[in-house]
Amino acid sequence: QSALTQPASVSGSPGQSITISCTGTSSDVGGYNYVSWYQQHPGKAPKLMIYEVSNRPSGVSNRFSGSKSGNTASLTISGLQAEDEADYYCSSYTSSSTRVVFGGGTKLTVL
Amino acid sequence: QVQLVQSGAEVKKPGASVKVSCKASGYTFTSYDINWVRQATGQGLEWMGWMNPNSGNTGYAQKFQGRVTMTRNTSISTAYMELSSLRSEDTAVYYCARGMGPVPDYWGQGTLVTVSS
């Protein structure tokens, strides 16, 4: 069982927007602004898409945005494209002895 | 550009140890932490621990305490992760990832470790 809770799957049609949630506790998501989101295509390494809740690394499309409310963080992808189909993982810093915790991952299907 | 290049796939027997390397380039190796994350086939990401290449300080997830050791050789900008007492459940792809604070940003290509008798 992962420390952070994500939906197993989401789907959307090209051009639509989708949101993936990531629920933790006050010891991780709710307590720190160190929430990150990663995109992983099959057989590839994860790629950082969002860091510190809502910041995009250089080169990441502005169709990707992040936010947080209480113990739940969210990743929104607007203007869905076929290439967005992938697994998405959230992560957070945690005050427990484990420094970083991940969500279980969400499979995004572009219909 | 930042690159992390990991060593090749390994096949080990139960009870053995494995040591995976991660060679960094494109940035100052001692200025960023190195995290290790693993992923079993079809499963999610699991954080194993971190190392500060400058000081050598480490922090391990409780699950791996006593079985994992993270080290480095600063002269060749390379980090290492050694996992001992391997069991079948340790079969996974192991990733190193540079740490921008507590945020893994750039990731290596992954190293498949297979534990099988």
Tab-separated table of C-alpha atoms in Angstrom:
chain	number	residue	atom	x	y	z
A	1	GLN	CA	0.000	0.000	0.000
A	2	SER	CA	1.460	3.337	-1.095
A	3	ALA	CA	1.787	6.228	1.300
A	4	LEU	CA	-0.041	8.621	-1.054
A	5	THR	CA	-3.377	7.724	-2.636
A	6	GLN	CA	-4.026	8.229	-6.353
A	7	PRO	CA	-6.817	6.929	-8.580
A	8	ALA	CA	-5.718	3.851	-10.492
A	9	SER	CA	-6.835	5.247	-13.818
A	10	VAL	CA	-8.260	8.283	-15.546
A	11	SER	CA	-9.165	8.885	-19.152
A	12	GLY	CA	-10.043	11.718	-21.466
A	13	SER	CA	-10.433	12.581	-25.109
A	14	PRO	CA	-7.958	14.658	-27.096
A	15	GLY	CA	-8.371	18.334	-26.320
A	16	GLN	CA	-10.123	17.743	-22.997
A	17	SER	CA	-8.718	18.401	-19.522
A	18	ILE	CA	-8.216	15.843	-16.783
A	19	THR	CA	-7.209	16.084	-13.144
A	20	ILE	CA	-5.362	13.475	-11.092
A	21	SER	CA	-5.585	13.687	-7.310
A	22	CYS	CA	-2.982	12.690	-4.740
A	23	THR	CA	-4.083	12.413	-1.123
A	24	GLY	CA	-1.713	12.224	1.802
A	25	THR	CA	-1.616	13.497	5.368
A	26	SER	CA	-0.438	16.503	7.316
A	27	SER	CA	2.931	14.758	7.654
A	28	ASP	CA	3.568	14.882	3.928
A	29	VAL	CA	1.371	16.566	1.296
A	30	GLY	CA	-0.425	18.832	3.738
A	31	GLY	CA	2.619	19.837	5.705
A	32	TYR	CA	5.121	20.778	3.032
A	33	ASN	CA	5.214	22.379	-0.387
A	34	TYR	CA	7.399	19.613	-1.767
A	35	VAL	CA	4.826	17.836	-3.918
A	36	SER	CA	6.115	16.633	-7.276
A	37	TRP	CA	4.544	14.905	-10.253
A	38	TYR	CA	6.247	12.473	-12.636
A	39	GLN	CA	5.286	11.135	-16.051
A	40	GLN	CA	6.430	7.649	-16.988
A	41	HIS	CA	6.030	6.063	-20.390
A	42	PRO	CA	6.365	2.261	-20.663
A	43	GLY	CA	9.946	1.106	-20.343
A	44	LYS	CA	11.223	4.614	-19.615
A	45	ALA	CA	12.478	6.415	-16.547
A	46	PRO	CA	10.140	8.852	-14.777
A	47	LYS	CA	10.259	12.460	-15.931
A	48	LEU	CA	9.692	15.364	-13.560
A	49	MET	CA	6.678	17.408	-14.686
A	50	ILE	CA	5.826	19.519	-11.625
A	51	TYR	CA	7.842	20.318	-8.503
A	52	GLU	CA	7.084	22.247	-5.308
A	53	VAL	CA	3.340	21.861	-5.919
A	54	SER	CA	3.002	24.054	-8.995
A	55	ASN	CA	6.349	24.764	-10.633
A	56	ARG	CA	7.204	23.425	-14.086
A	57	PRO	CA	10.778	22.514	-14.992
A	58	SER	CA	12.158	24.124	-18.104
A	59	GLY	CA	10.857	22.386	-21.205
A	60	VAL	CA	7.649	21.018	-19.698
A	61	SER	CA	4.518	22.127	-21.515
A	62	ASN	CA	2.318	24.721	-19.809
A	63	ARG	CA	-0.584	22.321	-20.396
A	64	PHE	CA	0.589	20.688	-17.159
A	65	SER	CA	-0.285	22.441	-13.903
A	66	GLY	CA	-0.275	21.536	-10.239
A	67	SER	CA	-2.093	22.692	-7.122
A	68	LYS	CA	-2.722	21.704	-3.523
A	69	SER	CA	-5.511	22.074	-1.006
A	70	GLY	CA	-5.041	20.681	2.464
A	71	ASN	CA	-3.776	17.118	2.272
A	72	THR	CA	-4.638	16.671	-1.413
A	73	ALA	CA	-2.546	17.707	-4.384
A	74	SER	CA	-3.728	17.710	-7.973
A	75	LEU	CA	-2.211	17.519	-11.425
A	76	THR	CA	-4.230	18.983	-14.281
A	77	ILE	CA	-3.447	18.320	-17.915
A	78	SER	CA	-5.280	20.554	-20.349
A	79	GLY	CA	-5.634	20.101	-24.097
A	80	LEU	CA	-4.980	16.362	-23.851
A	81	GLN	CA	-2.747	14.907	-26.527
A	82	ALA	CA	-2.057	11.314	-27.477
A	83	GLU	CA	1.516	11.646	-26.211
A	84	ASP	CA	0.205	12.380	-22.703
A	85	GLU	CA	-0.902	8.770	-22.349
A	86	ALA	CA	1.367	7.446	-19.595
A	87	ASP	CA	1.549	6.615	-15.917
A	88	TYR	CA	1.669	9.564	-13.522
A	89	TYR	CA	3.084	9.472	-10.014
A	90	CYS	CA	2.920	12.043	-7.275
A	91	SER	CA	5.519	12.297	-4.553
A	92	SER	CA	6.007	14.339	-1.419
A	93	TYR	CA	8.591	15.056	1.197
A	94	THR	CA	7.581	13.470	4.484
A	95	SER	CA	8.557	14.169	8.053
A	96	SER	CA	8.723	10.448	8.775
A	97	SER	CA	12.004	8.559	8.610
A	98	THR	CA	11.234	7.953	4.938
A	99	ARG	CA	12.231	11.213	3.287
A	100	VAL	CA	10.193	10.809	0.115
A	101	VAL	CA	6.919	8.989	-0.440
A	102	PHE	CA	5.223	8.175	-3.740
A	103	GLY	CA	1.668	7.616	-4.784
A	104	GLY	CA	0.641	4.322	-6.322
A	105	GLY	CA	0.440	5.817	-9.797
A	106	THR	CA	-2.381	6.701	-12.178
A	107	LYS	CA	-2.679	5.343	-15.701
A	108	LEU	CA	-3.875	8.036	-18.074
A	109	THR	CA	-5.617	6.812	-21.197
A	110	VAL	CA	-6.241	9.223	-24.057
A	111	LEU	CA	-9.331	7.905	-25.808
B	1	GLN	CA	23.149	18.500	-20.004
B	2	VAL	CA	22.545	16.582	-16.806
B	3	GLN	CA	22.966	12.842	-17.288
B	4	LEU	CA	22.930	9.890	-14.940
B	5	VAL	CA	24.187	6.672	-16.527
B	6	GLN	CA	23.674	3.446	-14.624
B	7	SER	CA	25.403	0.093	-14.828
B	8	GLY	CA	23.927	-2.820	-16.724
B	9	ALA	CA	21.427	-5.494	-15.813
B	10	GLU	CA	22.294	-8.036	-13.137
B	11	VAL	CA	21.101	-11.542	-12.338
B	12	LYS	CA	21.687	-12.694	-8.777
B	13	LYS	CA	20.850	-15.709	-6.666
B	14	PRO	CA	18.831	-15.394	-3.466
B	15	GLY	CA	21.041	-14.388	-0.560
B	16	ALA	CA	23.594	-12.627	-2.745
B	17	SER	CA	24.338	-8.909	-2.961
B	18	VAL	CA	24.183	-6.497	-5.881
B	19	LYS	CA	25.961	-3.193	-6.391
B	20	VAL	CA	24.557	-0.714	-8.919
B	21	SER	CA	26.530	2.304	-10.092
B	22	CYS	CA	25.300	5.696	-11.258
B	23	LYS	CA	27.729	8.005	-13.080
B	24	ALA	CA	26.775	11.676	-13.104
B	25	SER	CA	27.747	14.302	-15.653
B	26	GLY	CA	26.683	17.774	-16.689
B	27	TYR	CA	26.617	19.251	-13.189
B	28	THR	CA	28.698	19.432	-10.017
B	29	PHE	CA	28.303	15.973	-8.499
B	30	THR	CA	28.818	17.106	-4.914
B	31	SER	CA	26.162	19.831	-5.075
B	32	TYR	CA	23.085	17.597	-5.243
B	33	ASP	CA	21.866	14.550	-3.336
B	34	ILE	CA	21.446	11.196	-5.055
B	35	ASN	CA	18.247	9.257	-4.412
B	36	TRP	CA	17.632	5.588	-5.174
B	37	VAL	CA	14.160	4.427	-6.205
B	38	ARG	CA	13.036	1.008	-7.338
B	39	GLN	CA	10.114	-0.277	-9.368
B	40	ALA	CA	8.994	-3.879	-9.566
B	41	THR	CA	7.456	-4.968	-12.865
B	42	GLY	CA	4.004	-3.473	-13.241
B	43	GLN	CA	4.235	-1.773	-9.862
B	44	GLY	CA	4.744	1.747	-8.569
B	45	LEU	CA	7.808	3.668	-7.474
B	46	GLU	CA	9.402	2.913	-4.112
B	47	TRP	CA	11.924	5.301	-2.538
B	48	MET	CA	14.880	3.503	-0.971
B	49	GLY	CA	17.118	6.240	0.361
B	50	TRP	CA	19.382	9.204	-0.329
B	51	MET	CA	23.016	10.156	-0.104
B	52	ASN	CA	24.775	13.498	0.053
B	53	PRO	CA	27.818	13.069	-2.224
B	54	ASN	CA	29.657	15.916	-0.531
B	55	SER	CA	29.495	14.643	3.033
B	56	GLY	CA	28.686	11.002	2.402
B	57	ASN	CA	25.719	11.289	4.756
B	58	THR	CA	22.906	8.874	4.000
B	59	GLY	CA	19.298	8.223	4.939
B	60	TYR	CA	17.518	4.962	4.245
B	61	ALA	CA	13.869	3.986	4.183
B	62	GLN	CA	13.089	1.846	7.212
B	63	LYS	CA	12.175	-1.081	4.977
B	64	PHE	CA	15.747	-1.297	3.697
B	65	GLN	CA	17.653	-0.451	6.878
B	66	GLY	CA	20.393	-2.993	7.445
B	67	ARG	CA	20.318	-4.268	3.863
B	68	VAL	CA	21.187	-1.213	1.775
B	69	THR	CA	24.387	0.819	1.615
B	70	MET	CA	24.824	3.970	-0.480
B	71	THR	CA	28.320	5.225	-1.212
B	72	ARG	CA	30.131	7.408	-3.711
B	73	ASN	CA	33.443	8.097	-5.408
B	74	THR	CA	33.644	11.835	-5.941
B	75	SER	CA	36.774	11.569	-8.114
B	76	ILE	CA	34.713	9.876	-10.825
B	77	SER	CA	31.310	11.446	-9.993
B	78	THR	CA	29.765	8.060	-9.346
B	79	ALA	CA	27.256	6.915	-6.754
B	80	TYR	CA	26.677	3.317	-5.721
B	81	MET	CA	23.808	1.412	-4.166
B	82	GLU	CA	24.452	-2.017	-2.694
B	83	LEU	CA	21.590	-4.249	-1.592
B	84	SER	CA	22.359	-7.435	0.308
B	85	SER	CA	20.508	-10.604	1.305
B	86	LEU	CA	18.590	-10.493	-1.955
B	87	ARG	CA	15.266	-12.254	-2.260
B	88	SER	CA	12.898	-12.743	-5.167
B	89	GLU	CA	10.831	-9.740	-4.078
B	90	ASP	CA	13.857	-7.533	-4.778
B	91	THR	CA	13.525	-8.183	-8.506
B	92	ALA	CA	12.965	-4.706	-9.913
B	93	VAL	CA	14.352	-1.844	-11.943
B	94	TYR	CA	16.549	0.320	-9.739
B	95	TYR	CA	16.861	4.020	-10.539
B	96	CYS	CA	19.220	6.676	-9.287
B	97	ALA	CA	17.888	10.219	-9.367
B	98	ARG	CA	19.514	13.548	-8.629
B	99	GLY	CA	17.911	15.311	-5.702
B	100	MET	CA	16.922	18.971	-6.008
B	101	GLY	CA	16.436	19.204	-2.256
B	102	PRO	CA	13.935	16.459	-1.421
B	103	VAL	CA	12.765	16.350	-5.061
B	104	PRO	CA	14.245	13.756	-7.425
B	105	ASP	CA	14.611	15.661	-10.679
B	106	TYR	CA	16.888	13.964	-13.227
B	107	TRP	CA	16.752	10.166	-13.350
B	108	GLY	CA	19.097	7.497	-14.636
B	109	GLN	CA	17.933	5.002	-17.244
B	110	GLY	CA	17.370	2.257	-14.679
B	111	THR	CA	19.097	-1.045	-13.921
B	112	LEU	CA	17.155	-4.297	-13.939
B	113	VAL	CA	18.109	-6.578	-11.082
B	114	THR	CA	16.697	-10.086	-11.306
B	115	VAL	CA	16.868	-12.380	-8.284
B	116	SER	CA	16.384	-15.992	-9.251
B	117	SER	CA	17.705	-19.372	-8.229
